[in-house]
């Protein structure tokens, strides 16, 4: 279970990093502003999926430790 969690959190961290580092040229730069929103949404979605894997039923918890 560690491999899927690492992959999901890596994707989430990459999307979050790119969302934070995108610097629009000005208030008129709609393309950069339009790119930030989907990156934030993808970050939240992948983090939520990883959280669901972490709090999955007992069969998964036996495979992974509590922490």
PDB file of C-alpha atoms in Angstrom:
ATOM      1  CA  UNK A   1       0.000   0.000   0.000  1.00  0.00           C
ATOM      2  CA  UNK A   2       2.982   2.305   0.345  1.00  0.00           C
ATOM      3  CA  UNK A   3       3.598   2.541  -3.399  1.00  0.00           C
ATOM      4  CA  UNK A   4       0.155   3.935  -4.323  1.00  0.00           C
ATOM      5  CA  UNK A   5       0.278   6.365  -1.416  1.00  0.00           C
ATOM      6  CA  UNK A   6       3.731   7.614  -2.388  1.00  0.00           C
ATOM      7  CA  UNK A   7       2.610   8.043  -6.000  1.00  0.00           C
ATOM      8  CA  UNK A   8      -0.565   9.906  -5.019  1.00  0.00           C
ATOM      9  CA  UNK A   9       1.232  12.208  -2.621  1.00  0.00           C
ATOM     10  CA  UNK A  10       3.975  12.842  -5.191  1.00  0.00           C
ATOM     11  CA  UNK A  11       1.380  13.884  -7.765  1.00  0.00           C
ATOM     12  CA  UNK A  12      -0.346  16.065  -5.172  1.00  0.00           C
ATOM     13  CA  UNK A  13       2.926  17.698  -4.142  1.00  0.00           C
ATOM     14  CA  UNK A  14       3.897  18.350  -7.759  1.00  0.00           C
ATOM     15  CA  UNK A  15       0.550  19.934  -8.572  1.00  0.00           C
ATOM     16  CA  UNK A  16       0.695  22.058  -5.433  1.00  0.00           C
ATOM     17  CA  UNK A  17       4.235  23.166  -6.249  1.00  0.00           C
ATOM     18  CA  UNK A  18       3.305  24.207  -9.778  1.00  0.00           C
ATOM     19  CA  UNK A  19       0.165  25.985  -8.577  1.00  0.00           C
ATOM     20  CA  UNK A  20       2.212  28.012  -6.104  1.00  0.00           C
ATOM     21  CA  UNK A  21       5.078  28.814  -8.481  1.00  0.00           C
ATOM     22  CA  UNK A  22       3.000  29.985 -11.453  1.00  0.00           C
ATOM     23  CA  UNK A  23       3.487  33.739 -11.644  1.00  0.00           C
ATOM     24  CA  UNK A  24       0.964  35.578 -13.837  1.00  0.00           C
ATOM     25  CA  UNK A  25       2.442  38.483 -15.779  1.00  0.00           C
ATOM     26  CA  UNK A  26      -0.373  40.777 -14.734  1.00  0.00           C
ATOM     27  CA  UNK A  27      -4.072  40.981 -14.029  1.00  0.00           C
ATOM     28  CA  UNK A  28      -4.719  40.473 -17.739  1.00  0.00           C
ATOM     29  CA  UNK A  29      -2.935  37.094 -17.852  1.00  0.00           C
ATOM     30  CA  UNK A  30      -6.006  34.843 -17.841  1.00  0.00           C
ATOM     31  CA  UNK A  31      -4.124  31.730 -19.034  1.00  0.00           C
ATOM     32  CA  UNK A  32      -1.979  31.525 -15.922  1.00  0.00           C
ATOM     33  CA  UNK A  33      -4.930  32.165 -13.639  1.00  0.00           C
ATOM     34  CA  UNK A  34      -6.880  29.490 -15.506  1.00  0.00           C
ATOM     35  CA  UNK A  35      -4.041  26.990 -14.950  1.00  0.00           C
ATOM     36  CA  UNK A  36      -3.868  27.533 -11.200  1.00  0.00           C
ATOM     37  CA  UNK A  37      -7.441  26.428 -10.449  1.00  0.00           C
ATOM     38  CA  UNK A  38      -7.255  22.951 -12.033  1.00  0.00           C
ATOM     39  CA  UNK A  39      -3.898  22.346 -10.370  1.00  0.00           C
ATOM     40  CA  UNK A  40      -5.411  23.176  -6.982  1.00  0.00           C
ATOM     41  CA  UNK A  41      -8.387  20.940  -7.691  1.00  0.00           C
ATOM     42  CA  UNK A  42      -6.098  18.081  -8.735  1.00  0.00           C
ATOM     43  CA  UNK A  43      -4.070  18.552  -5.560  1.00  0.00           C
ATOM     44  CA  UNK A  44      -7.189  18.296  -3.401  1.00  0.00           C
ATOM     45  CA  UNK A  45      -8.529  15.309  -5.345  1.00  0.00           C
ATOM     46  CA  UNK A  46      -5.339  13.263  -5.165  1.00  0.00           C
ATOM     47  CA  UNK A  47      -4.858  14.079  -1.489  1.00  0.00           C
ATOM     48  CA  UNK A  48      -8.434  13.035  -0.755  1.00  0.00           C
ATOM     49  CA  UNK A  49      -7.927   9.765  -2.628  1.00  0.00           C
ATOM     50  CA  UNK A  50      -4.761   9.083  -0.634  1.00  0.00           C
ATOM     51  CA  UNK A  51      -6.639   9.857   2.567  1.00  0.00           C
ATOM     52  CA  UNK A  52      -9.367   7.408   1.581  1.00  0.00           C
ATOM     53  CA  UNK A  53      -6.718   4.746   1.024  1.00  0.00           C
ATOM     54  CA  UNK A  54      -5.259   5.489   4.427  1.00  0.00           C
ATOM     55  CA  UNK A  55      -8.563   5.178   6.296  1.00  0.00           C
ATOM     56  CA  UNK A  56      -9.786   2.205   4.257  1.00  0.00           C
ATOM     57  CA  UNK A  57     -11.429  -0.802   5.940  1.00  0.00           C
ATOM     58  CA  UNK A  58      -9.562  -3.182   8.234  1.00  0.00           C
ATOM     59  CA  UNK A  59      -8.079  -5.320   5.432  1.00  0.00           C
ATOM     60  CA  UNK A  60      -5.922  -2.421   4.329  1.00  0.00           C
ATOM     61  CA  UNK A  61      -5.068  -1.384   7.866  1.00  0.00           C
ATOM     62  CA  UNK A  62      -3.653  -4.838   8.549  1.00  0.00           C
ATOM     63  CA  UNK A  63      -1.312  -4.452   5.581  1.00  0.00           C
ATOM     64  CA  UNK A  64      -0.183  -0.972   6.685  1.00  0.00           C
ATOM     65  CA  UNK A  65       0.771   0.124  10.143  1.00  0.00           C
ATOM     66  CA  UNK A  66      -1.219   2.805  11.886  1.00  0.00           C
ATOM     67  CA  UNK A  67       1.337   5.496  11.013  1.00  0.00           C
TER      68      UNK A  67
END
